[in-house]
PDB file of C-alpha atoms and ligand atoms in Angstrom:
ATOM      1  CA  UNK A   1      13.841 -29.568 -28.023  1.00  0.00           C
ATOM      2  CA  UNK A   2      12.771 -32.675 -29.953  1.00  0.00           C
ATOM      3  CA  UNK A   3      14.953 -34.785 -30.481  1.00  0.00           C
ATOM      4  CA  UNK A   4      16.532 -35.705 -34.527  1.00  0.00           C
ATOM      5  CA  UNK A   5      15.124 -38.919 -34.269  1.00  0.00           C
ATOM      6  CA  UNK A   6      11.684 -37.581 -32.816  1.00  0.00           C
ATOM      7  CA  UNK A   7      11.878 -34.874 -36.060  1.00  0.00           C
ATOM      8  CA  UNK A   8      12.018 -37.291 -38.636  1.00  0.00           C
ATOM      9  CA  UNK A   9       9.595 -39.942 -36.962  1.00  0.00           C
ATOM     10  CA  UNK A  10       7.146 -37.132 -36.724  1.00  0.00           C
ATOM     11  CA  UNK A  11       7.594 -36.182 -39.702  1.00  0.00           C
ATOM     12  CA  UNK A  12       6.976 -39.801 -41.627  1.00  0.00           C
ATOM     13  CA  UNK A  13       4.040 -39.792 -39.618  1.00  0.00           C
ATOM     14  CA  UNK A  14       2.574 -36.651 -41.532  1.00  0.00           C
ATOM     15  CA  UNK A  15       4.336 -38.034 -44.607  1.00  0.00           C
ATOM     16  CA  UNK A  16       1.833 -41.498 -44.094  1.00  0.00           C
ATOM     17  CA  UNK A  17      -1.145 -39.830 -43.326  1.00  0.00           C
ATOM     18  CA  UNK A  18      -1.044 -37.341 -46.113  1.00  0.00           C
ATOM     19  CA  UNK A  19      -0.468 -40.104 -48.639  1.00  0.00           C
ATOM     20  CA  UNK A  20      -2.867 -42.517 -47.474  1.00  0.00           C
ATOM     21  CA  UNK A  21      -5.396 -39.957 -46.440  1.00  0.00           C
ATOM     22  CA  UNK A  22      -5.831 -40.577 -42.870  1.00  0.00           C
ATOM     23  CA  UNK A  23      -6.338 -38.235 -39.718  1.00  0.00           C
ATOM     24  CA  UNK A  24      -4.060 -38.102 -37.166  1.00  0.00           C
ATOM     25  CA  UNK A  25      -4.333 -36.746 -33.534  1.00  0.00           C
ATOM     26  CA  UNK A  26      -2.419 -33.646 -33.094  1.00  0.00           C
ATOM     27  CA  UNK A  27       1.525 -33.948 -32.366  1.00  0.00           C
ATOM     28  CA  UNK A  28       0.920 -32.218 -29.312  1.00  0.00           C
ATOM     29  CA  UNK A  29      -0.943 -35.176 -27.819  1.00  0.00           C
ATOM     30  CA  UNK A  30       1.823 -37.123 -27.351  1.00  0.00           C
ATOM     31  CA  UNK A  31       4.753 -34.435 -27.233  1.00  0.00           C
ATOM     32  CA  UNK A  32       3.430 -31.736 -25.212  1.00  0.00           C
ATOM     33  CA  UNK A  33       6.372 -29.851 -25.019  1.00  0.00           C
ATOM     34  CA  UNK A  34       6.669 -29.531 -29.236  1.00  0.00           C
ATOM     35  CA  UNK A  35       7.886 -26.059 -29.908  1.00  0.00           C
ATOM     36  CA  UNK A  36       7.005 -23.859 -32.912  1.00  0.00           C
ATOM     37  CA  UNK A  37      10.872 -24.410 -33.469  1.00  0.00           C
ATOM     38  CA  UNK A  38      10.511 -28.513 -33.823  1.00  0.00           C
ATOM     39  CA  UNK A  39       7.237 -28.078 -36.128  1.00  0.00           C
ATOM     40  CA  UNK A  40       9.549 -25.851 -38.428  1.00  0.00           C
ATOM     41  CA  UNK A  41      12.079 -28.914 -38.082  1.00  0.00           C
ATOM     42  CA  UNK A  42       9.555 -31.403 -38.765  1.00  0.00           C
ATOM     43  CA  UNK A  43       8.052 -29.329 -41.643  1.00  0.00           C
ATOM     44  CA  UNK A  44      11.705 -29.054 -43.570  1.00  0.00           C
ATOM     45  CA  UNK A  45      11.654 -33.190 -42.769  1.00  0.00           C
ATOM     46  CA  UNK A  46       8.546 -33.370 -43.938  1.00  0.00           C
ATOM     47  CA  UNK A  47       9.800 -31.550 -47.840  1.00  0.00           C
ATOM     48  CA  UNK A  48      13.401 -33.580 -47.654  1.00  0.00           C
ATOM     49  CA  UNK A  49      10.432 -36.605 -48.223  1.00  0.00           C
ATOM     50  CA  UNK A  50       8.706 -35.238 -50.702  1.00  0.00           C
ATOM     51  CA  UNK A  51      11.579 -34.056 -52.224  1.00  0.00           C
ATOM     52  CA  UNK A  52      12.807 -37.760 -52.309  1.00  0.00           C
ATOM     53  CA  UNK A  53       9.495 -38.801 -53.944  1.00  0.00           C
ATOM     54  CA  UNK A  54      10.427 -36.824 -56.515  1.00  0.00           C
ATOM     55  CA  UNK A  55       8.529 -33.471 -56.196  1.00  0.00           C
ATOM     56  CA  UNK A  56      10.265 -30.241 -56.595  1.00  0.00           C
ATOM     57  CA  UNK A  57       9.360 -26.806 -54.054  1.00  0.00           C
ATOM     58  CA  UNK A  58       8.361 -24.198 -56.372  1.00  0.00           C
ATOM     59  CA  UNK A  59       7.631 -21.521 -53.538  1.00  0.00           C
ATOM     60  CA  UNK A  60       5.962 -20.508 -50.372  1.00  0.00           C
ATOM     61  CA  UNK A  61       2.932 -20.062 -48.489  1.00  0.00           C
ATOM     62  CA  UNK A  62       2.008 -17.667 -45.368  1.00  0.00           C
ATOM     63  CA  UNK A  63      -1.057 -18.628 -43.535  1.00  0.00           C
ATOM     64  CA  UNK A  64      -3.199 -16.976 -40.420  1.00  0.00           C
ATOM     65  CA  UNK A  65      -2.391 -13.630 -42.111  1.00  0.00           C
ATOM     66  CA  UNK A  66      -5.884 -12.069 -41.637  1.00  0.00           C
ATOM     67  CA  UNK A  67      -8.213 -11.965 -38.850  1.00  0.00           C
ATOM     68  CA  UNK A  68     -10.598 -13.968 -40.366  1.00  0.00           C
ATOM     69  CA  UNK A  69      -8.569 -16.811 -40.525  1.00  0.00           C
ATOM     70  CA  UNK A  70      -7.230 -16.667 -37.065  1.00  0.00           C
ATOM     71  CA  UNK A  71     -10.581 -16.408 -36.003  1.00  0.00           C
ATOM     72  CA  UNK A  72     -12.067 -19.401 -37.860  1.00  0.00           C
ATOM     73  CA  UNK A  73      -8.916 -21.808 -36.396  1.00  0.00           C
ATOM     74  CA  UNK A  74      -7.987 -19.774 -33.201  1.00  0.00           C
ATOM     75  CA  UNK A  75      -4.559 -19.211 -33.326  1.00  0.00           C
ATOM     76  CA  UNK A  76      -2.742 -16.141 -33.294  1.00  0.00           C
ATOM     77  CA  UNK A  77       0.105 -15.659 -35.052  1.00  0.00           C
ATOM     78  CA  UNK A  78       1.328 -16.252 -38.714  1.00  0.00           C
ATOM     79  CA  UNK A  79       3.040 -19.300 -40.037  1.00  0.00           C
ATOM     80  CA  UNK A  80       4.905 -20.149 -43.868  1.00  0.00           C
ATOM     81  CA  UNK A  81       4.404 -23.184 -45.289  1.00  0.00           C
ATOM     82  CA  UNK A  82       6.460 -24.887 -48.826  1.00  0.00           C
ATOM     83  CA  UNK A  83       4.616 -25.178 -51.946  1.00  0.00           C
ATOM     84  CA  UNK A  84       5.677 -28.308 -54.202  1.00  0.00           C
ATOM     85  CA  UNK A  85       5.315 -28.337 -58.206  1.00  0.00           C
ATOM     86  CA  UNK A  86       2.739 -31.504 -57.383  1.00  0.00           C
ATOM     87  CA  UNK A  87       0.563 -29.357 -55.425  1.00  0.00           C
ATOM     88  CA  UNK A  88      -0.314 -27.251 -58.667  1.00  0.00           C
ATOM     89  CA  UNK A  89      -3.784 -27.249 -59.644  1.00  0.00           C
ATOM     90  CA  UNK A  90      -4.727 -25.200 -63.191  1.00  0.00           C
ATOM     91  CA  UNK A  91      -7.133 -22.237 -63.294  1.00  0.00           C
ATOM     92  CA  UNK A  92     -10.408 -24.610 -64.239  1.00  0.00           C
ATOM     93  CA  UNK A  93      -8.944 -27.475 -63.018  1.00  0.00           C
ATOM     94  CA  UNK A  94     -10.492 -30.298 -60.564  1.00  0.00           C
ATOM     95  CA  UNK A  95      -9.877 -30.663 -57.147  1.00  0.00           C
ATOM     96  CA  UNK A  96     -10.793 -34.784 -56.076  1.00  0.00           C
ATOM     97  CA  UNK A  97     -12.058 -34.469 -52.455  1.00  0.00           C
ATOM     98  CA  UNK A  98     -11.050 -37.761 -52.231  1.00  0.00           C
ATOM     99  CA  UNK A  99      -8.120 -37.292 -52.452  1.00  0.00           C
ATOM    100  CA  UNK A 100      -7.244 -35.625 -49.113  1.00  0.00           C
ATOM    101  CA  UNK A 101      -9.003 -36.308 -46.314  1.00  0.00           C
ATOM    102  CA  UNK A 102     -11.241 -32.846 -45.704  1.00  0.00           C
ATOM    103  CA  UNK A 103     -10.715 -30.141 -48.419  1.00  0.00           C
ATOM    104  CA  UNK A 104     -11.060 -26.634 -47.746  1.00  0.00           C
ATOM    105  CA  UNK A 105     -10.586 -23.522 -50.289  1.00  0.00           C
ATOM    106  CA  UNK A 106      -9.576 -20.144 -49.902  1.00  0.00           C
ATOM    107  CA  UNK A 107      -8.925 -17.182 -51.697  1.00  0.00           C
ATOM    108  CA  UNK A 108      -5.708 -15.621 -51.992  1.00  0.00           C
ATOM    109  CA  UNK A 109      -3.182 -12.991 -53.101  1.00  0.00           C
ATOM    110  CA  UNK A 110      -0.251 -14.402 -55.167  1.00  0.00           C
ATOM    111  CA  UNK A 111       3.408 -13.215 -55.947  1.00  0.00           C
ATOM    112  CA  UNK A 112       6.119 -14.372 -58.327  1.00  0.00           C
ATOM    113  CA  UNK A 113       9.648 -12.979 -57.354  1.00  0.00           C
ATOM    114  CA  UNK A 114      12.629 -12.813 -59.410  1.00  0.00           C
ATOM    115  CA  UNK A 115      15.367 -11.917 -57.021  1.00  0.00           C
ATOM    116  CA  UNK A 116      16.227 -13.453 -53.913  1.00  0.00           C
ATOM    117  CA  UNK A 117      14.673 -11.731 -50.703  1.00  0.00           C
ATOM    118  CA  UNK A 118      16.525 -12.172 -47.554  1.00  0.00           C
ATOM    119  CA  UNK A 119      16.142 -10.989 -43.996  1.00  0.00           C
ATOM    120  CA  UNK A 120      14.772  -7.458 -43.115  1.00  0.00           C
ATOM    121  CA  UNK A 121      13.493  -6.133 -46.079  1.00  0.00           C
ATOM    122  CA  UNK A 122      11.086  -2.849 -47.131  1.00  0.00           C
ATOM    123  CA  UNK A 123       8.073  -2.657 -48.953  1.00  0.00           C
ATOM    124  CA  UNK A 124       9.919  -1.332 -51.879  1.00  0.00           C
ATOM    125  CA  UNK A 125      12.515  -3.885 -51.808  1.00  0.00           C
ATOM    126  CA  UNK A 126       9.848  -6.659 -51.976  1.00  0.00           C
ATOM    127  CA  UNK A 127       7.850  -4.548 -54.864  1.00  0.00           C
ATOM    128  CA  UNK A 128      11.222  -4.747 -56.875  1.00  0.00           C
ATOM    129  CA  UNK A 129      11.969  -8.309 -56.091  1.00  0.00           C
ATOM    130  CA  UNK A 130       8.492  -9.130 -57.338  1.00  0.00           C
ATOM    131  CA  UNK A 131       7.806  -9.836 -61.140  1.00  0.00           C
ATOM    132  CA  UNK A 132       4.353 -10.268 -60.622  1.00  0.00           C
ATOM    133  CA  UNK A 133       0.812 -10.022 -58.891  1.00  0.00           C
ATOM    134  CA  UNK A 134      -2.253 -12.461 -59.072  1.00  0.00           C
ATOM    135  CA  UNK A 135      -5.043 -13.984 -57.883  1.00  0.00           C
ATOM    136  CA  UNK A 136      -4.616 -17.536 -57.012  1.00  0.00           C
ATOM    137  CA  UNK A 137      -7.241 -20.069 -54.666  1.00  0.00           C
ATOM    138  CA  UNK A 138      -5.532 -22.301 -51.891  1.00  0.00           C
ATOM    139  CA  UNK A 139      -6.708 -25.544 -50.864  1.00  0.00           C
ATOM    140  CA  UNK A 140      -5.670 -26.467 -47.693  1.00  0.00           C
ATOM    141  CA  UNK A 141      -6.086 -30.545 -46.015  1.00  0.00           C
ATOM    142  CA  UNK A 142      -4.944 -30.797 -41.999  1.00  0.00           C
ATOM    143  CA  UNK A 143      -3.643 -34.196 -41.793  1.00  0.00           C
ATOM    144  CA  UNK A 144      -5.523 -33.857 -37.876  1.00  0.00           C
ATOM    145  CA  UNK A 145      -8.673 -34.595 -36.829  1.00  0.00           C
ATOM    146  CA  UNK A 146     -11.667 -32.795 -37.884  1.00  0.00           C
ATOM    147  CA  UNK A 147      -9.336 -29.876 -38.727  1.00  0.00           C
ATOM    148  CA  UNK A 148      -9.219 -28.161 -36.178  1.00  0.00           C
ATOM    149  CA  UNK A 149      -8.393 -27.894 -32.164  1.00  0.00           C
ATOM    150  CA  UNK A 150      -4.297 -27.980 -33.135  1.00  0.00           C
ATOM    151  CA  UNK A 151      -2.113 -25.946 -31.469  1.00  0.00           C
ATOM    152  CA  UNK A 152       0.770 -23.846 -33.766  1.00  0.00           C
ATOM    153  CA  UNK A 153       3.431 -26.214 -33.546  1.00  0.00           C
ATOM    154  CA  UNK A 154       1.075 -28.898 -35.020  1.00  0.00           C
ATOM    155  CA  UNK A 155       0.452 -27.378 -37.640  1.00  0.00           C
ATOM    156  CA  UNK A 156       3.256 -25.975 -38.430  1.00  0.00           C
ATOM    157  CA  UNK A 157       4.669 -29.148 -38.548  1.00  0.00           C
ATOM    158  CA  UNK A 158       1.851 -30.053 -41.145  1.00  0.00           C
ATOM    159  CA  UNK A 159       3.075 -27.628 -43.789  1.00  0.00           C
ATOM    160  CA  UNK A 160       0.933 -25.004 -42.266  1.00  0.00           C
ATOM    161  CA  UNK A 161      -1.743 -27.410 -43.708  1.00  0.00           C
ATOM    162  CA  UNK A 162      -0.846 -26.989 -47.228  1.00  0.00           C
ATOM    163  CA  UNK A 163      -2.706 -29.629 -49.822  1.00  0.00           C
ATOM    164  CA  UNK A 164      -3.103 -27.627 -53.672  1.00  0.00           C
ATOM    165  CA  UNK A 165      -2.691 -23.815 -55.369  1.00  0.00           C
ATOM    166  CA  UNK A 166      -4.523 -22.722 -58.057  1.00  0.00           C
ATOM    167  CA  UNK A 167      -2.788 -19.902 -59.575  1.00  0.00           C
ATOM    168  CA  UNK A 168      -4.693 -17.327 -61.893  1.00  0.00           C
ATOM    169  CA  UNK A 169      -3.148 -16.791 -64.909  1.00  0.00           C
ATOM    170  CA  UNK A 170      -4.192 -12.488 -65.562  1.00  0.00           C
ATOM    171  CA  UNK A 171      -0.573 -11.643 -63.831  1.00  0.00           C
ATOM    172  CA  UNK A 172      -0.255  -7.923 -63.325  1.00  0.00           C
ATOM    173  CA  UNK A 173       3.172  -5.488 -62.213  1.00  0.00           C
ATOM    174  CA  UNK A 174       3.139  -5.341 -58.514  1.00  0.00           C
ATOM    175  CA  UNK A 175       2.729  -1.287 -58.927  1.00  0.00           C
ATOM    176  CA  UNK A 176       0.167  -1.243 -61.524  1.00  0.00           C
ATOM    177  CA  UNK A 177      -2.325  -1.306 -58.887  1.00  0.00           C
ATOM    178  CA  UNK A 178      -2.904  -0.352 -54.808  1.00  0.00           C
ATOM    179  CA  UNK A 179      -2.625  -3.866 -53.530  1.00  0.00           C
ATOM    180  CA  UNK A 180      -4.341  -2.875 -50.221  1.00  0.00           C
ATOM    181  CA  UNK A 181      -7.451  -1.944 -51.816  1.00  0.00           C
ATOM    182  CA  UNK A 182      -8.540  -5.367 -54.494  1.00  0.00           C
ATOM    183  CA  UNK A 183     -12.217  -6.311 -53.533  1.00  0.00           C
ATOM    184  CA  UNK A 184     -12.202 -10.162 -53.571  1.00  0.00           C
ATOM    185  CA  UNK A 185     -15.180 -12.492 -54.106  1.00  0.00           C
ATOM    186  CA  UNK A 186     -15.341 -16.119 -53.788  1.00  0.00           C
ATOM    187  CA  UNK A 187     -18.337 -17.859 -55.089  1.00  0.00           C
ATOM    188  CA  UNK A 188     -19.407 -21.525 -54.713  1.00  0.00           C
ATOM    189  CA  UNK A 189     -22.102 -22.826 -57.145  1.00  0.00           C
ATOM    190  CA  UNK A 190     -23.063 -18.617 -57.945  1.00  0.00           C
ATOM    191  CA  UNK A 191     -23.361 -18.008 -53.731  1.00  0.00           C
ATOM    192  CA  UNK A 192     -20.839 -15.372 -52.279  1.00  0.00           C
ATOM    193  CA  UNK A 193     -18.756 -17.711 -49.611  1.00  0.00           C
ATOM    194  CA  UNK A 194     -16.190 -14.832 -48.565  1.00  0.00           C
ATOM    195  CA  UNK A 195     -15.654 -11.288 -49.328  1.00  0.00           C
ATOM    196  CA  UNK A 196     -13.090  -9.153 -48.355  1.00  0.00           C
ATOM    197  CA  UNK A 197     -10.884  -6.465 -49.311  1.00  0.00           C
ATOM    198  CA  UNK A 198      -7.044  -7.262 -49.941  1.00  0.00           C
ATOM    199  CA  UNK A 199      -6.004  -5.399 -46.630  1.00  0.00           C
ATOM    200  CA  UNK A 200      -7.886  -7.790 -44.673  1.00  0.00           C
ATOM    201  CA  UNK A 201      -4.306  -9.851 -45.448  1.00  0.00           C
ATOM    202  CA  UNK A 202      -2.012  -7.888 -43.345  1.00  0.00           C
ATOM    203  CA  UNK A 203      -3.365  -5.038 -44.265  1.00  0.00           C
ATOM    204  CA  UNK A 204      -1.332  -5.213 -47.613  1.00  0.00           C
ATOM    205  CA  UNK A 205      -0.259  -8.978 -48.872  1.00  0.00           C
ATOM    206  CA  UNK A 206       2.867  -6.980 -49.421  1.00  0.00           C
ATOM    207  CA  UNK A 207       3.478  -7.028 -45.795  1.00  0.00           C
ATOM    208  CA  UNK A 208       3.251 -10.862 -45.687  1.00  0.00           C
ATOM    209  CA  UNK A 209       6.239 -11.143 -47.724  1.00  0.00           C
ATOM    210  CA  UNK A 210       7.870  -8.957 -45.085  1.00  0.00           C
ATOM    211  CA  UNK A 211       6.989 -11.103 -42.209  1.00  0.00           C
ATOM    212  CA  UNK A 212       7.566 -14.457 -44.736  1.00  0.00           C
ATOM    213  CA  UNK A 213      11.359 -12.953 -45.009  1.00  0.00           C
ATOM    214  CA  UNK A 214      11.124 -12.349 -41.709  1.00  0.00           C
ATOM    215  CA  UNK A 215      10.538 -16.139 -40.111  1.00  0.00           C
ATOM    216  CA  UNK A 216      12.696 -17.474 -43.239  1.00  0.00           C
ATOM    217  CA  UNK A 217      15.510 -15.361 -41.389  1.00  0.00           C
ATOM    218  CA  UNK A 218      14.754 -16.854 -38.309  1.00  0.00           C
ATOM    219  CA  UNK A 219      15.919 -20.222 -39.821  1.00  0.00           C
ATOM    220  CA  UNK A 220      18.773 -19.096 -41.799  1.00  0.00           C
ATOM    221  CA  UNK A 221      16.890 -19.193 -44.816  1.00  0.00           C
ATOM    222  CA  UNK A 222      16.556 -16.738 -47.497  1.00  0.00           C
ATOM    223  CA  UNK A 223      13.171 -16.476 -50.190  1.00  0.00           C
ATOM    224  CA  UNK A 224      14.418 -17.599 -53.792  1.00  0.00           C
ATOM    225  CA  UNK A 225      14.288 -15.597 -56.949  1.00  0.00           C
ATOM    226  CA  UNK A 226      11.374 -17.539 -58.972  1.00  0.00           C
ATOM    227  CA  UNK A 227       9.252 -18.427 -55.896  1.00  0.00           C
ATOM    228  CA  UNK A 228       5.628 -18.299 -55.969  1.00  0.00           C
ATOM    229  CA  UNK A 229       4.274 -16.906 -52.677  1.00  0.00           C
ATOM    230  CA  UNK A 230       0.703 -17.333 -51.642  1.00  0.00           C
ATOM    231  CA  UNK A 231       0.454 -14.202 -48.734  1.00  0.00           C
ATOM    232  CA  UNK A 232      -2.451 -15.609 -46.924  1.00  0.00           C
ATOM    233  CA  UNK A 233      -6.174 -16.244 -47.593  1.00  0.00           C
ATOM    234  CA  UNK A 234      -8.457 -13.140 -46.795  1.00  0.00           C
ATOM    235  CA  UNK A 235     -11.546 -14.717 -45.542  1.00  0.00           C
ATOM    236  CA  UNK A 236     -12.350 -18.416 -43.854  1.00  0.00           C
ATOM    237  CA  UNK A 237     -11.898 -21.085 -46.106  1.00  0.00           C
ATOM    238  CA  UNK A 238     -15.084 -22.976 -47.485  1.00  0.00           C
ATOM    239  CA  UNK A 239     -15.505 -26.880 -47.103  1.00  0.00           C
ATOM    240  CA  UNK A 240     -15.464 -28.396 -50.221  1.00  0.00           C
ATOM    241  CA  UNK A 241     -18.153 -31.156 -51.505  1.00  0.00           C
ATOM    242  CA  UNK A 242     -17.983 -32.630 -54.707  1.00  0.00           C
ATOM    243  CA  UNK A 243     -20.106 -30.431 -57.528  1.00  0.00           C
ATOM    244  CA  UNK A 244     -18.784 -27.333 -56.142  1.00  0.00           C
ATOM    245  CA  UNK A 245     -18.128 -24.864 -58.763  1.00  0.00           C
ATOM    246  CA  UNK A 246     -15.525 -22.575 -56.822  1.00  0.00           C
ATOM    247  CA  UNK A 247     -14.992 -19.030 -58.525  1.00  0.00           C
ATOM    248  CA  UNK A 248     -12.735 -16.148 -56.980  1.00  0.00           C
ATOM    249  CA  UNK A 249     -12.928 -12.852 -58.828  1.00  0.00           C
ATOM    250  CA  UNK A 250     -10.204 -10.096 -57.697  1.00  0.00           C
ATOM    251  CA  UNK A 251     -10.524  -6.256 -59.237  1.00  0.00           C
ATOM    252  CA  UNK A 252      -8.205  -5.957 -61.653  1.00  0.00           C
ATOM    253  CA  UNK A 253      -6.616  -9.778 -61.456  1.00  0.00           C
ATOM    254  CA  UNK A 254      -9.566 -11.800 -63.348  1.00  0.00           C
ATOM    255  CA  UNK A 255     -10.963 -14.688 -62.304  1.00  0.00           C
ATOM    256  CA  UNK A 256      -9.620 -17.982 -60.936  1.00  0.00           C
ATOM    257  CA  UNK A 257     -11.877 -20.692 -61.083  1.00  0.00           C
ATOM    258  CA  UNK A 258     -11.975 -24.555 -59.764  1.00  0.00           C
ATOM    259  CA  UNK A 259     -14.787 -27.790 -60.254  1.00  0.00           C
ATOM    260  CA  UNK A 260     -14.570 -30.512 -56.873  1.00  0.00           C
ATOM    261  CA  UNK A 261     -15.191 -33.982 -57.806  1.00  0.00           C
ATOM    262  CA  UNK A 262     -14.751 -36.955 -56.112  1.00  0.00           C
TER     263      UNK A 262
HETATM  264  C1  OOG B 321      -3.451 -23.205 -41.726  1.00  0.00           C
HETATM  265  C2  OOG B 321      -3.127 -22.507 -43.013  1.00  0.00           C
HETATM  266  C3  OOG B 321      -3.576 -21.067 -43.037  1.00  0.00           C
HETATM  267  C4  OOG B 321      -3.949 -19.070 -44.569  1.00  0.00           C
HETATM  268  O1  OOG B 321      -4.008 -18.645 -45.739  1.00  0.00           O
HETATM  269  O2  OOG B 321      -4.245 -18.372 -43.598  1.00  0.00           O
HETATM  270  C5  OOG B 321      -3.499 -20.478 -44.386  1.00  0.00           C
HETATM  271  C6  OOG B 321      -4.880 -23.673 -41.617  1.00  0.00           C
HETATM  272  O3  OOG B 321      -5.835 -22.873 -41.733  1.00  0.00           O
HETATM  273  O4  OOG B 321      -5.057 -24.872 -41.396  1.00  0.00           O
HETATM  274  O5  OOG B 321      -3.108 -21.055 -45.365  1.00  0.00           O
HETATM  275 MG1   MG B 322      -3.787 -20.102 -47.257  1.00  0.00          MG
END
């Protein structure tokens, strides 16, 4: 086990190279024997930072939750990351590439809750803790090099990689539709990027708020009424290059769309 001193080094580390937009070489270089455990520790470090630079967590993220995103950064199982109010991008908003160090977008399911989850919990107990259903775009930045090679515990450590949201704003009941069966299409500049149907996360997003409940348990921690909860992109994410136009369209959930700039 790392060490509390190792923890919060670590996670200033991540903290720097976020905000000044540098790569890093994976934690793992230099601690081998990091644990998925520690990169949880360093994560919560990581917020307690952010949190003293003012920013406020307004929910949570699960990430590797469909085969097509294992695949594209070969690793296995699936992680939660925190979303902050300063991560919030608008529907038709701008993403600044340059902003983070190497931008990628993906499309995703999204989930507002309105009582607390906590622990083992069913699908129906999730469908009434949730006050609503909608499409929403992630844009993830690894703080490592070129993005890829990292081992779990890295990026777990990293927030699960976690840069911006951008939230549609059709929001639909959770049971007003079969959330295993939403064709999504993400477009860049009027080319299909990624298609997939909403099973491909999980086989129902629902089932990432299980698991989400699930790993919060793990760490004594519970999910909060009023989170947003992003349950896991459904195809690889896309690099983004300034001029992008990036448009998701899920049946039955709109449209959520985003413009990169510099
Ligand atoms: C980790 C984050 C994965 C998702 O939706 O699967 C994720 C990464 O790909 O760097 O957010
Ligand atoms: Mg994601």
């Amino acid at each position: 086990m790392t060490s509390t001193a190792d923890v919060m080094t670590l996670a200033q580390t991540l903290d720097a190279a976020r905000r000044e937009r540098r790569e890093i070489p994976p934690l793992t270089h230099a601690h081998p024997n990091l644990s998925v455990p520690d990169g949880y520790a360093v994560q919560a470090e990581g917020i307690r930072l952010r949190e003293a630079q003012g920013e406020r967590r307004v929910g949570l993220k699960m990430g590797f939750t469909s085969e097509a995103k294992r695949q594209q950064m070969n690793l296995g199982s699936p992680i939660f990351g925190v979303l902050t109010d300063r991560m919030l991008v608008p529907a038709g908003g701008v993403v600044h590439v340059n902003a983070g160090i190497h931008p990628r977008i993906e499309p995703e399911i999204a989930f507002r809750t309105s009582k607390e989850l906590k622990g083992t919990v069913t699908r129906d107990e999730v469908l009434d803790a949730c006050s609503a259903v909608f499409a929403a775009m992630e844009v993830l930045d690894s703080r490592f090099v070129g993005f890829k090679y990292f081992s779990l515990p890295d990026v777990v450590a990293d927030n699960a990689s976690s840069s911006l949201f951008v939230p549609g704003t059709t929001e639909r009941g959770v049971r007003d539709l079969d959330l295993t069966k939403l064709q999504m299409r993400m477009e860049v500049n009027g080319r299909v990027e990624g298609e997939a149907r909403s099973d491909a996360i999980s086989g129902d997003p629902v089932v990432s708020l299980i698991q989400l409940c699930a790993l919060l348990a793990e760490r004594g921690e519970v999910l909060p009424a009023g989170s947003l909860v992003l349950s896991g992109a459904a195809t690889a994410a896309y690099l983004m290059k300034p001029g992008d136009h990036v448009k998701l369209t899920v049946d039955g959930l709109g449209t959520v769309e985003v413009t990169a700039r510099e």
